[in-house]
Every structure is written in structure tokens, then in C-alpha cells.
Amino acid sequence: MKLITPDWPAPPTVRAFTTTRSGGVSSGAFASLNLGDHVGDAPAAVATNRARLCAQLDVPTEPCWLRQVHGCQIVTASAATRGSEADGALSREAGAVCVVLTADCLPLLLCDDQGTAVAAVHAGWRGLADGVIEAAVTALALPPERVLAWLGPAIGATAFEVGDEVRERFWREDAATSVAFVPSAASTITQRRWQADLFVLARRRLQRLGIEHIFGGGNCTFTQPEQFFSYRRDGMTGRLASGIWLTSV
């Protein structure tokens, strides 16, 4: 099983990961390490994949698997039940594993420089526009200068084409986000299209909150089919997992 370990200066009590699509038992469109139980894959295969992941990571408890709805709800991992409706989880307790599933949306991992709190956030363009990052940072209740952020694999700007309404949604709130949108070759006089950069949009949101320690970004799910699932590329596909938790040592 090939995992990605975030390259960031997190304290030793913080553990974090992002999966790739290799190392599982799923087949066909879900080959092979699909962690999503809502995409049409065989339930037994998903259960096996999740068990394999937990074994490899040697996690102390079952991860907090959420039912994500592109909203802004953030739950406490230790208090949530499997399938809780939320788009992020946080923890201040050792052993509670926060995790989000993605297949083009941006997984965002957060911690503080002293290893007292962690969070995992699912941030597609709707969540970014509605304030899911702001909700997670508010829930962490930490001084922004102490927060570290890592941006996991997501669809890159060259592959993520959106309509004018998406650009307008961000631009109306913050004109500086215009740098995250480049005119698409598919634009016409009557219908403007844009290539949107989720990484730039997320960094802008974090910086507006006073967070400057931002790492990761740039790994495109769409253009790396051997490594990553991509909903926009394939339609029916699996889900990657990005998680984070605190240890006692």
C-alpha cells in the first residue's frame, strides 16, 4: 500500500497521511484501494480496504468516517458516529482519527505547532465558497500563527473548468481570488468558462485567517490516473482518504 506522508514541520505527536489508489482489493473502476462506501463498490471490498489501511497505519481506533455533503459542519471525531453528516472532523484527544474522503475535492489537514489539536477538512469549491475552512479554524480555536496547514491531492487548474457563476461567487467576496481563475479555451462571447485553482483558493482563505504556515498542494488527481481517483475524469470511481490524529508520545 502506497501512502503519502505530508511534508510539513508538524510536531512528533501528529500523524497524518493521504492514500493513493494502490494496495487494496477493489476491482474495475474502484481498483484498488477505494475507501468510499457510497460509490457503488462491493461493501466487503471497502471493509477490507479500510481494515488494511488501519492495520498499515496502526491506528489506535477506527477512523471517524463521515457522510460528506459539501457543507461546513465540523464534528469532534471522538464524539461522532460512523456516517455523521459533516465535512470535517477535529480532535484534541490522542487516538481519535480524523479523516475525509476525496476524488478531486481538496483534502486539508490542520494541526498546531505544539501538537494539541488536529483537523481534517473536505473542501470542494462549494465548501470553500461557503466557508468550510473558516469553520474548521474557528472550531480549532487556536492562534493563527500556531496553525499549520497541508493541502492534499486535488484536481489541478488545468483540468478543473468552471462556469462564470463559480468565479463570481468567490470574486464578490474577495476580489483577490481573481488570480485563481484563468480564462478557459472553451470560453465564448456569450458563455465564459474558467480554469479554477483550488489550491490558490484554499491558500487565500487560510491567509485571510492569518495562517501563513501552508504546505503541500500541486498534486493533481485528474492528471495522475495511476495514483489517484478522479470523479471528473472517470465518473464512477473510488475515493482517497486523508487523515490525521494525535499520539501520546
PDB file of C-alpha atoms in Angstrom, residues 59-62 91 93-98 245-248:
ATOM      1  CA  VAL A  59      -4.188   3.498  14.213  1.00  0.00           C
ATOM      2  CA  PRO A  60      -5.462   3.244  17.787  1.00  0.00           C
ATOM      3  CA  THR A  61      -9.153   3.497  16.880  1.00  0.00           C
ATOM      4  CA  GLU A  62     -11.420   3.215  13.834  1.00  0.00           C
ATOM      5  CA  SER A  91      -9.649  16.232  17.755  1.00  0.00           C
ATOM      6  CA  GLU A  93      -7.554  13.817  22.201  1.00  0.00           C
ATOM      7  CA  ALA A  94      -4.840  11.278  21.476  1.00  0.00           C
ATOM      8  CA  GLY A  95      -6.056   8.354  19.381  1.00  0.00           C
ATOM      9  CA  ALA A  96      -9.121   9.873  17.668  1.00  0.00           C
ATOM     10  CA  VAL A  97      -8.529   9.673  13.891  1.00  0.00           C
ATOM     11  CA  CYS A  98      -9.988  12.467  11.736  1.00  0.00           C
ATOM     12  CA  TRP A 245      -4.556  12.098  14.600  1.00  0.00           C
ATOM     13  CA  LEU A 246      -2.646  12.803  17.801  1.00  0.00           C
ATOM     14  CA  THR A 247      -0.465  10.314  19.628  1.00  0.00           C
ATOM     15  CA  SER A 248       0.520  10.399  23.286  1.00  0.00           C
TER      16      SER A 248
END
